[in-house]
Amino acid sequence: MTATAETSARTRGHGVRAEGVTKRYGRSLVVDDVHLDLPLGGVTALIGPNGAGKSTLLSIVGRLLGADAGRVSVAGLDVATTRGDELAKRLAVLRQDNHLDIRLTVRDLVTFGRYPHSKGRPTAEDLEHVERALAYLDLTELADRFLDQLSGGQRQRAFVAMVLCQDTDVILLDEPLNNLDLRHAVAMMGRLRDAARELGRTVVVVVHDLNVASCYADTIVAMRDGKVAACGTPAEIMRPDLLEEIYGLPVRVHELDGQLIATYYG
Amino acid sequence: MLRETAPAETRPGRRLTPRARLGIAAVLAVAVVAGFLLADTHGYASFVVPLRVRRLVALVLVGWAIAMSTVLFQTVTGNRILTPALMGFDALYVLLQTVVVFVFSASLLTGTDTRVQFLVETLLMVGFALTLFRRLFASGRYELHVLILVGMVFATLFRSIAGLLQRLIDPSEFQILQNLMFASFTTVDEDLVWLTAAVVAVVSVLVIRRLRVYDVLALGAGPATNLGVDHRRETTRVLTLVAVLVSVSTALVGPVTFFGLLVAHLAYHLAGTHRHAVVLPLAGLSAVICLVGGQFVLERLLEVTTTLSVVIELIGGLTFIALLIHRARRNLA
Ligand SMILES: Nc1ncnc2c1ncn2[C@@H]1O[C@H](COP(=O)(O)OP(=O)(O)OP(=O)(O)O)[C@@H](O)[C@H]1O
Ligand SMILES: [Mg+2]
């Protein structure tokens, strides 16, 4: 982590802090003694190859999964000991695969995002949040459709809208760009960056596109084999040698229009 | 990606509101109940009606208990095919009944009140159901086909042990126990009616207070936890309530396998909303209409002695098969 990120973490408090987080399935160590310290406010991209342990780590931080060892605190609250309903007002998390067996409209789903605040009796203010989240993700016209009548990318946006509607300090999203077209992917990353810059949200996203990480993240955390292989600003991480080590693939990095862009195709 | 069964986009204004749907179901249920109580009294209403009340209450309790336990169970397990009955809850209760009779008759407690027996059996049922099923469901991750297999194995095992025990019991009691193994809506255990009514009322109040929590639970373990609902604790609570409700319905009429599935799906289909505040009462009312109405039609109108349980299990069984086929087709698509 950079010096500036560290000072800001100290002065403004932690967004996400993980100490010695470890998870194993049977004999395989899936998350191996991970330490993380993300300041409040900012976008962090979690990258790494398939099976690196990104989703597992994110689920542990988002208290969807228990760790075998280590501690996690989010927005200053220990996720293992804080009451679930209190935590839900400060921390929102979306998993990689979201499937529902029940029939819901998009608006129903997004309204669930207000549950931590409204306990199922949404006020006018809650409904305003819902409409804003719908508009934010370009879903207003689809709001009364059932989820099983949507395309994959539309459904993905509906789930992200639910989580944003929760209006929490910390937002964890596992591959939110799945199935999104170019325009909606760019729009979503822009929204997340705005939420971080303007509202001081701490956003952690798992992404596979290195260039998304490079262009939108303040911090990149690269994982490999359950460990944090590297952590730093895009300038520190977008280095050919480092990326090649993480992915086992030659990667070139170019500076284009002031952005660091990786190319890796044949 | 439209599902074949999905109704074409309908205008909200032209559809009945969920409240109206509930209202219609309530009116139908009342009509059926009135028919059951008042038809064919041949001028002896003051004599006949009170006799019919206890049976009516029993049928209503059974329908309500089966409907609620099925919907709640499907909500916490996050699927719409498995039911408590299919997971062997009813069979477990029959086994416990058998064990209790076995133990009671061996000791000097032969004359024990059936109500005491019921309470003992229900307590045992809650204990055993939690021990056996909680770990299975509290994790929130499982494969449906594995669960169906587990349920079949459990149900068969419970039934075989019950059968074995019954063979060891002396013949006069065997007759009583044999009645336990098969559902019958005509011979209701009337001693239990008021006690079970109180139990069902308490369970209903507990459920009503958490309707909104159940709405969230239906999203699954991950989303529910994210929204601040303690999935593990709620699952345990619901499994407890389900065990109590299954005890009630099984004690009154015996094990009923597919009826819960039938009324739950009627309710999902007719409710027009995911909200448990509508789905649960609608399932309960559908069950009352099916049971009381079915009994009324068979007994008074058709004057056939076919047992209602056979008809209901047949329709419910067909529903089960249709759901499995539908699901398989969707997975292939
Ligand atoms: N429930 C489980 N049981 C056993 N192993 C698991 C389980 N869940 C994950 N794993 C294993 O843990 C490792 C890390 O999985 P994880 O889902 O965290 O990877 P990931 O970095 O998110 O990968 P991807 O980019 O493919 O989403 C993988 O090797 C996976 O096979
Ligand atoms: Mg993943």
XYZ file of C-alpha atoms and ligand atoms in Angstrom:
631
model
C 0.000 0.000 0.000
C 1.224 3.499 -0.765
C 2.269 6.009 1.826
C -0.638 8.310 1.000
C -3.175 5.515 1.278
C -1.707 4.566 4.618
C -1.889 8.059 6.079
C -5.421 8.532 4.853
C -6.339 5.187 6.376
C -4.966 6.346 9.656
C -6.680 9.699 9.649
C -10.025 8.742 8.158
C -10.496 5.246 9.484
C -10.559 1.912 7.759
C -12.944 0.872 5.078
C -11.943 -2.743 5.068
C -9.349 -4.373 7.253
C -8.407 -8.032 7.142
C -5.821 -9.580 9.437
C -4.506 -13.061 8.838
C -7.640 -14.274 7.089
C -7.366 -17.943 6.230
C -9.820 -20.381 4.694
C -9.346 -23.977 3.690
C -11.552 -26.506 1.994
C -10.404 -29.925 3.051
C -6.660 -29.805 2.642
C -6.454 -27.029 0.078
C -5.686 -23.588 1.367
C -7.960 -21.260 -0.568
C -7.255 -18.023 1.268
C -3.836 -18.004 2.883
C -3.121 -15.538 5.679
C -4.388 -12.452 3.882
C -3.778 -9.004 5.301
C -5.586 -6.068 3.738
C -6.025 -2.505 4.777
C -8.242 -0.403 2.570
C -8.951 3.188 3.549
C -12.455 4.563 3.787
C -13.464 5.937 0.419
C -12.117 4.760 -2.918
C -12.416 1.997 -5.435
C -10.364 -1.142 -4.980
C -10.129 -3.688 -7.762
C -9.486 -7.289 -6.780
C -7.825 -9.137 -9.650
C -6.247 -12.517 -10.196
C -6.662 -15.745 -12.127
C -9.598 -18.148 -11.745
C -9.497 -19.957 -8.453
C -7.144 -17.417 -6.869
C -9.530 -17.021 -3.940
C -11.040 -13.628 -4.813
C -14.664 -14.661 -4.300
C -13.813 -16.561 -1.156
C -12.031 -13.556 0.314
C -14.827 -11.203 -0.679
C -17.431 -13.525 0.861
C -15.458 -13.649 4.095
C -15.118 -9.874 4.223
C -18.822 -9.615 3.464
C -19.588 -12.113 6.305
C -21.267 -14.517 3.907
C -18.649 -17.104 4.733
C -16.829 -17.809 7.978
C -13.035 -17.770 7.980
C -10.978 -20.489 9.634
C -8.664 -17.904 11.108
C -8.150 -14.170 11.133
C -10.240 -11.101 11.732
C -12.161 -8.801 9.444
C -13.493 -5.387 10.246
C -15.514 -3.253 7.916
C -16.191 0.440 8.493
C -14.697 -0.089 11.939
C -17.055 -2.975 12.825
C -15.855 -6.511 13.419
C -17.930 -8.620 11.031
C -17.842 -11.678 13.278
C -19.281 -9.953 16.337
C -21.421 -7.084 15.049
C -25.139 -7.742 14.810
C -26.174 -8.680 11.285
C -28.866 -6.032 11.014
C -26.482 -3.269 12.133
C -23.840 -4.442 9.713
C -26.341 -4.468 6.851
C -26.654 -0.689 7.127
C -22.891 -0.253 6.689
C -21.861 -3.130 4.440
C -23.406 -4.509 1.267
C -22.121 -7.483 -0.678
C -23.103 -9.125 -3.940
C -21.983 -12.592 -4.904
C -20.733 -13.747 -8.253
C -23.695 -15.952 -9.134
C -27.151 -14.788 -8.318
C -30.049 -17.044 -8.985
C -33.537 -16.800 -7.589
C -36.182 -19.492 -7.598
C -38.910 -17.008 -6.755
C -40.582 -14.665 -9.184
C -39.798 -11.016 -8.505
C -40.023 -7.852 -10.507
C -36.944 -5.688 -10.817
C -38.508 -3.083 -8.544
C -39.363 -5.713 -5.904
C -35.769 -6.884 -5.920
C -34.303 -3.410 -5.681
C -36.746 -2.526 -2.885
C -35.255 -5.372 -0.859
C -32.084 -3.283 -0.776
C -33.892 -0.946 1.617
C -34.758 -3.758 4.024
C -31.968 -2.990 6.514
C -33.399 0.504 6.900
C -37.114 -0.078 6.460
C -37.468 -3.654 7.788
C -39.886 -4.365 4.970
C -42.085 -1.277 5.357
C -40.547 1.111 2.839
C -41.204 4.791 3.469
C -41.510 7.435 0.768
C -37.832 8.130 1.254
C -36.981 4.470 0.759
C -38.997 4.376 -2.436
C -37.120 7.437 -3.645
C -33.877 5.561 -3.086
C -35.294 2.684 -5.092
C -36.248 4.873 -8.034
C -32.857 6.560 -7.939
C -31.043 3.221 -7.939
C -33.200 2.041 -10.846
C -32.430 5.170 -12.833
C -28.776 4.952 -11.855
C -28.452 1.585 -13.552
C -30.656 2.383 -16.492
C -33.454 0.083 -15.313
C -36.394 2.447 -15.032
C -38.040 1.074 -18.140
C -37.565 -2.499 -17.000
C -38.685 -1.901 -13.429
C -41.957 -3.843 -13.697
C -40.516 -6.796 -15.602
C -39.973 -10.080 -13.863
C -36.346 -11.055 -13.394
C -36.811 -14.177 -15.493
C -37.873 -11.973 -18.372
C -34.553 -10.112 -18.470
C -31.313 -10.699 -20.313
C -28.282 -11.758 -18.297
C -26.785 -8.284 -18.238
C -30.074 -6.627 -17.308
C -30.496 -9.054 -14.432
C -26.943 -8.394 -13.279
C -27.701 -4.669 -13.207
C -30.843 -5.299 -11.172
C -28.825 -7.108 -8.505
C -26.237 -4.336 -8.420
C -29.059 -1.793 -8.093
C -30.356 -3.670 -5.065
C -26.978 -3.524 -3.403
C -26.437 0.172 -4.200
C -29.905 0.926 -2.875
C -28.739 -0.389 0.470
C -26.787 2.863 0.743
C -23.864 1.509 2.755
C -20.378 2.839 3.476
C -18.756 -0.283 2.126
C -19.849 -2.037 -1.060
C -18.390 -5.377 -2.146
C -19.191 -6.593 -5.643
C -18.049 -9.883 -7.119
C -17.666 -9.476 -10.872
C -20.423 -6.881 -11.275
C -19.456 -6.449 -14.919
C -20.468 -10.024 -15.773
C -22.604 -10.056 -18.906
C -22.600 -6.282 -19.254
C -22.117 -4.674 -22.653
C -19.407 -2.067 -23.148
C -21.605 0.907 -22.486
C -23.181 -0.454 -19.329
C -19.835 -1.699 -18.025
C -18.308 1.743 -18.459
C -21.376 3.359 -16.922
C -21.322 1.043 -13.918
C -17.647 1.631 -13.188
C -18.261 5.360 -13.542
C -21.116 5.151 -11.025
C -18.993 3.236 -8.583
C -16.158 5.746 -8.910
C -18.636 8.593 -8.327
C -19.968 6.838 -5.242
C -16.418 6.581 -3.927
C -15.375 10.134 -4.793
C -18.533 12.052 -3.982
C -20.123 10.005 -1.236
C -16.962 8.569 0.305
C -17.980 4.983 -0.257
C -15.460 2.190 -0.042
C -16.022 0.022 -3.092
C -14.316 -3.307 -3.669
C -14.919 -4.964 -7.029
C -13.643 -8.201 -8.418
C -12.868 -7.641 -12.091
C -11.128 -9.680 -14.730
C -10.451 -6.849 -17.155
C -7.059 -5.422 -16.203
C -7.799 -2.199 -18.025
C -10.963 -1.597 -16.024
C -8.894 -2.028 -12.892
C -6.224 0.279 -14.236
C -8.583 3.061 -15.300
C -11.128 3.080 -12.473
C -9.469 1.761 -9.336
C -7.554 3.764 -6.763
C -6.023 0.572 -5.443
C -5.462 -2.785 -7.107
C -5.139 -5.951 -5.052
C -3.794 -8.877 -7.064
C -4.337 -12.370 -5.707
C -2.762 -15.630 -6.657
C -3.040 -19.026 -4.979
C -4.944 -17.606 -2.050
C -2.340 -14.968 -1.255
C -2.177 -11.265 -1.948
C 0.523 -11.221 -4.601
C 0.633 -7.453 -4.913
C -1.226 -4.425 -3.710
C -0.807 -0.844 -4.809
C -1.908 1.939 -7.109
C -2.566 1.118 -10.753
C 0.829 2.585 -11.623
C 2.482 0.184 -9.209
C 0.605 -2.878 -10.345
C 0.342 -2.335 -14.079
C 3.859 -3.584 -14.720
C 4.583 -6.259 -17.304
C 6.808 -8.375 -15.049
C 4.335 -8.333 -12.170
C 1.307 -9.107 -14.319
C 3.130 -11.895 -16.106
C 4.000 -13.448 -12.768
C 0.393 -13.265 -11.600
C -1.267 -14.567 -14.740
C 1.498 -16.658 -16.242
C 1.027 -14.881 -19.559
C 3.155 -12.244 -21.245
C 1.491 -8.854 -20.779
C 2.554 -5.576 -22.333
C 1.616 -2.256 -20.769
C 1.235 0.929 -22.826
C 0.531 4.474 -21.858
C -2.372 5.717 -23.960
C -4.119 9.043 -23.407
C -2.673 9.149 -19.912
C -3.975 5.682 -19.026
C -2.019 2.508 -18.509
C -3.423 -0.082 -20.874
C -2.422 -3.717 -20.859
C -2.426 -5.820 -24.005
C -2.049 -9.541 -23.913
C -3.516 -11.007 -27.089
C -1.325 -13.158 -29.331
C -35.340 -15.532 -21.968
C -39.023 -16.034 -21.389
C -40.204 -19.006 -19.419
C -43.046 -20.815 -21.144
C -45.320 -20.575 -18.155
C -44.673 -16.891 -17.673
C -47.850 -14.985 -18.419
C -47.433 -12.369 -21.079
C -46.688 -8.924 -19.720
C -49.927 -7.904 -18.098
C -50.987 -4.394 -17.266
C -51.050 -3.887 -13.516
C -54.352 -2.035 -13.718
C -56.181 -4.968 -15.224
C -54.954 -7.531 -12.763
C -56.549 -8.211 -9.434
C -54.591 -6.844 -6.536
C -53.191 -9.456 -4.147
C -55.621 -8.218 -1.526
C -58.575 -8.838 -3.848
C -57.307 -12.324 -4.573
C -57.097 -13.057 -0.873
C -60.608 -11.694 -0.462
C -61.998 -13.980 -3.134
C -60.289 -16.996 -1.598
C -61.665 -16.061 1.822
C -65.214 -15.776 0.477
C -64.886 -19.150 -1.244
C -63.558 -20.724 1.913
C -66.428 -19.348 3.949
C -68.917 -20.636 1.383
C -67.373 -24.096 1.471
C -67.389 -24.105 5.249
C -71.028 -23.028 5.353
C -71.923 -25.741 2.861
C -70.113 -28.360 4.895
C -71.881 -27.346 8.099
C -75.369 -26.590 6.882
C -76.177 -28.804 3.884
C -78.437 -31.844 4.217
C -79.369 -31.378 7.831
C -82.876 -32.676 7.135
C -84.349 -30.364 9.732
C -82.070 -31.565 12.478
C -79.683 -28.613 12.206
C -79.476 -27.983 15.915
C -78.379 -31.561 16.391
C -76.228 -32.143 13.308
C -74.288 -28.891 13.054
C -72.487 -29.095 16.420
C -71.429 -32.623 15.524
C -69.942 -31.386 12.309
C -68.074 -28.476 13.887
C -65.295 -30.551 15.397
C -64.604 -32.341 12.163
C -64.653 -29.057 10.303
C -62.190 -27.489 12.715
C -59.939 -30.515 12.344
C -59.985 -30.268 8.553
C -59.286 -26.545 8.671
C -56.397 -27.098 11.081
C -54.898 -29.816 8.936
C -55.153 -27.734 5.772
C -53.748 -24.646 7.425
C -50.892 -26.551 9.087
C -49.873 -28.355 5.913
C -50.031 -25.200 3.804
C -48.033 -23.092 6.233
C -45.414 -25.733 6.909
C -44.878 -26.336 3.196
C -44.552 -22.687 2.187
C -42.252 -21.858 5.105
C -40.131 -24.902 4.468
C -39.752 -24.019 0.796
C -38.838 -20.464 1.731
C -35.984 -21.363 4.048
C -34.669 -24.139 1.856
C -34.828 -21.937 -1.216
C -36.577 -24.393 -3.492
C -40.087 -25.090 -4.609
C -40.097 -28.832 -4.998
C -39.095 -30.217 -1.638
C -41.694 -30.276 1.104
C -41.552 -31.432 4.714
C -43.488 -34.528 3.708
C -41.070 -35.352 0.901
C -38.158 -34.940 3.305
C -39.693 -37.522 5.621
C -41.080 -35.273 8.366
C -44.435 -37.052 8.376
C -42.790 -40.450 8.408
C -40.630 -39.340 11.312
C -43.716 -38.314 13.239
C -45.425 -41.655 12.566
C -42.294 -43.388 13.792
C -42.308 -41.322 16.973
C -46.012 -42.057 17.463
C -45.247 -45.739 17.179
C -42.374 -45.517 19.617
C -44.502 -43.612 22.106
C -47.330 -46.172 21.914
C -44.761 -48.946 22.214
C -43.207 -47.436 25.313
C -46.493 -46.351 26.874
C -48.137 -49.737 26.399
C -45.116 -51.536 27.775
C -45.306 -49.479 30.909
C -48.428 -48.961 32.929
C -49.407 -45.812 31.100
C -51.848 -47.485 28.743
C -54.714 -45.244 29.679
C -52.783 -42.042 29.031
C -54.681 -39.174 27.511
C -54.053 -38.818 23.766
C -53.390 -35.153 24.388
C -50.457 -35.937 26.632
C -49.214 -38.349 24.001
C -49.509 -35.648 21.369
C -47.464 -33.182 23.401
C -44.766 -35.750 24.092
C -44.642 -36.716 20.425
C -44.459 -33.102 19.313
C -41.563 -32.355 21.633
C -39.726 -35.420 20.395
C -40.530 -34.404 16.842
C -39.000 -30.956 17.260
C -35.889 -32.430 18.821
C -35.384 -35.081 16.186
C -36.261 -32.845 13.250
C -33.741 -30.225 14.354
C -31.057 -32.821 14.973
C -31.550 -34.474 11.613
C -32.374 -31.586 9.339
C -30.834 -28.416 10.699
C -27.315 -29.128 9.611
C -28.639 -30.076 6.206
C -30.341 -26.746 5.627
C -28.584 -24.171 7.785
C -25.536 -24.004 5.543
C -27.708 -22.694 2.719
C -25.787 -24.740 0.144
C -26.907 -28.072 -1.143
C -27.864 -29.875 -4.273
C -31.540 -30.434 -4.810
C -31.215 -33.982 -6.105
C -29.091 -34.921 -3.103
C -31.802 -33.629 -0.797
C -34.520 -35.521 -2.629
C -32.473 -38.674 -2.195
C -31.815 -37.941 1.463
C -35.538 -37.367 1.954
C -36.430 -40.650 0.271
C -33.896 -42.529 2.348
C -35.105 -40.905 5.569
C -38.776 -41.479 4.799
C -38.214 -45.122 3.888
C -36.049 -45.698 6.923
C -38.568 -44.136 9.298
C -41.412 -46.117 7.782
C -39.534 -49.406 7.961
C -38.593 -48.923 11.589
C -42.162 -47.944 12.422
C -43.428 -51.030 10.582
C -41.014 -53.261 12.435
C -42.020 -51.868 15.811
C -45.676 -52.267 14.965
C -45.134 -55.936 14.307
C -43.644 -56.293 17.758
C -46.642 -54.699 19.404
C -49.567 -56.826 20.490
C -52.369 -57.183 17.923
C -54.988 -54.948 19.503
C -52.676 -51.988 19.461
C -51.413 -52.892 16.061
C -54.857 -52.025 14.728
C -54.631 -48.531 16.196
C -51.165 -48.048 14.809
C -52.034 -49.236 11.373
C -54.455 -46.365 11.172
C -51.573 -44.027 11.814
C -49.784 -45.070 8.652
C -52.448 -43.892 6.258
C -54.137 -40.557 5.971
C -57.838 -40.401 6.480
C -59.922 -37.282 6.512
C -63.048 -39.078 7.640
C -61.728 -40.469 10.891
C -60.232 -37.498 12.601
C -58.801 -37.786 16.060
C -61.351 -35.523 17.698
C -59.877 -35.500 21.176
C -56.998 -33.457 19.857
C -58.969 -30.792 18.028
C -58.951 -28.012 20.592
C -55.419 -28.604 21.787
C -54.045 -28.571 18.252
C -56.144 -25.504 17.464
C -54.355 -23.670 20.256
C -50.983 -24.884 19.008
C -51.697 -23.785 15.447
C -52.909 -20.396 16.688
C -49.673 -19.813 18.592
C -47.580 -20.856 15.590
C -49.608 -18.577 13.331
C -48.991 -15.599 15.593
C -45.256 -16.303 15.621
C -45.297 -16.539 11.837
C -47.308 -13.351 11.338
C -44.749 -11.411 13.330
C -41.987 -12.454 10.956
C -43.693 -12.321 7.570
C -41.290 -9.696 6.253
C -38.283 -11.641 7.434
C -39.554 -14.621 5.453
C -39.810 -12.438 2.356
C -36.086 -11.768 2.699
C -35.216 -15.395 3.516
C -36.742 -16.448 0.221
C -33.907 -14.635 -1.553
C -31.487 -17.262 -0.266
C -28.766 -17.423 2.356
C -26.365 -14.934 0.740
C -28.767 -12.084 -0.025
C -30.611 -12.599 3.266
C -27.386 -12.350 5.251
C -26.421 -9.283 3.254
C -29.711 -7.665 4.225
C -29.066 -8.357 7.882
C -31.240 -11.428 8.435
C -29.641 -14.173 10.502
C -30.189 -17.040 8.082
C -29.034 -19.795 10.398
C -31.204 -18.689 13.296
C -34.269 -18.141 11.148
C -33.828 -21.517 9.481
C -33.709 -23.186 12.881
C -36.819 -21.310 13.984
C -38.711 -22.225 10.844
C -37.702 -25.881 11.059
C -39.013 -25.886 14.627
C -42.346 -24.412 13.555
C -42.545 -26.841 10.631
C -41.937 -29.779 12.963
C -44.775 -28.595 15.212
C -47.147 -28.084 12.277
C -46.352 -31.493 10.813
C -47.034 -33.008 14.238
C -50.443 -31.356 14.278
C -51.541 -32.460 10.837
C -50.134 -35.966 11.144
C -51.635 -36.482 14.582
C -55.041 -35.437 13.287
C -55.294 -37.274 9.973
C -52.062 -39.143 9.325
C -49.259 -38.576 6.818
C -50.171 -36.668 3.665
C -47.429 -36.625 1.082
C -48.260 -34.354 -1.829
C -51.060 -32.125 -0.620
C -48.706 -29.428 0.702
C -46.960 -29.166 -2.629
C -50.295 -28.775 -4.382
C -51.608 -25.916 -2.245
C -48.257 -24.145 -2.039
C -48.057 -24.013 -5.810
C -51.663 -22.945 -6.098
C -50.790 -20.050 -3.812
C -47.566 -19.104 -5.633
C -49.476 -19.106 -8.846
C -52.516 -17.206 -7.660
C -50.932 -14.716 -5.269
C -49.500 -12.361 -7.869
C -46.810 -11.358 -5.371
C -43.906 -12.948 -3.546
C -44.994 -11.502 -0.206
C -45.663 -14.034 2.517
C -48.375 -11.799 3.914
C -50.376 -12.890 0.856
C -48.868 -16.240 -0.106
C -49.211 -17.885 3.313
C -52.883 -17.098 3.952
C -53.684 -17.879 0.334
C -52.040 -21.277 0.644
C -53.949 -21.863 3.870
C -57.270 -20.859 2.323
C -56.610 -22.990 -0.767
C -55.967 -25.931 1.521
C -59.191 -25.324 3.427
C -61.151 -25.032 0.191
C -59.631 -28.256 -1.160
C -60.080 -30.287 2.009
C -63.436 -29.077 3.264
C -64.804 -28.592 -0.233
C -63.456 -31.938 -1.374
C -64.941 -33.724 1.590
C -68.260 -31.960 1.053
C -68.421 -32.823 -2.637
C -67.443 -36.447 -2.105
C -69.702 -37.121 0.849
C -72.811 -35.097 0.182
C -72.946 -34.419 -3.524
C -71.429 -37.492 -5.127
C -72.180 -39.719 -2.167
C -69.127 -41.797 -2.901
C -67.007 -43.264 -0.202
C -63.726 -42.796 -2.025
C -61.431 -41.311 0.509
C -60.517 -37.734 -0.165
C -56.891 -38.479 0.602
C -56.642 -40.670 -2.477
C -57.942 -37.932 -4.781
C -55.805 -35.247 -3.207
C -52.662 -37.321 -3.225
C -53.234 -38.203 -6.839
C -53.571 -34.569 -7.919
C -50.672 -33.565 -5.670
C -48.507 -36.353 -7.012
C -49.209 -35.279 -10.578
C -48.241 -31.719 -9.601
C -44.958 -33.028 -8.248
C -44.170 -34.869 -11.460
C -45.161 -31.861 -13.561
C -42.833 -29.641 -11.526
C -39.936 -32.042 -11.888
C -40.436 -32.273 -15.637
C -40.757 -28.523 -15.957
C -37.579 -28.044 -13.984
C -35.662 -30.613 -15.981
C -36.766 -28.956 -19.219
C -35.704 -25.544 -17.974
C -32.308 -26.874 -16.943
C -31.829 -28.414 -20.369
C -32.900 -25.286 -22.192
N -17.375 -24.767 -1.537
C -16.135 -25.095 -1.959
N -15.626 -26.306 -1.698
C -14.383 -26.649 -2.104
N -13.581 -25.824 -2.786
C -14.028 -24.596 -3.084
C -15.329 -24.171 -2.679
N -15.511 -22.904 -3.109
C -14.369 -22.570 -3.744
N -13.489 -23.573 -3.734
C -12.141 -23.551 -4.309
O -11.476 -22.439 -3.775
C -10.646 -21.838 -4.737
C -10.930 -20.342 -4.790
O -12.250 -20.133 -5.280
P -12.815 -18.687 -5.536
O -14.221 -18.837 -5.936
O -12.520 -17.833 -4.369
O -11.933 -18.225 -6.780
P -12.015 -16.895 -7.602
O -10.699 -16.218 -7.450
O -13.208 -16.105 -7.262
O -12.138 -17.441 -9.083
P -13.000 -16.913 -10.334
O -12.182 -15.879 -10.993
O -13.107 -18.116 -11.201
O -14.310 -16.435 -9.828
C -10.907 -22.550 -6.034
O -9.836 -23.431 -6.280
C -12.167 -23.330 -5.791
O -12.141 -24.527 -6.492
Mg -14.946 -15.627 -8.189
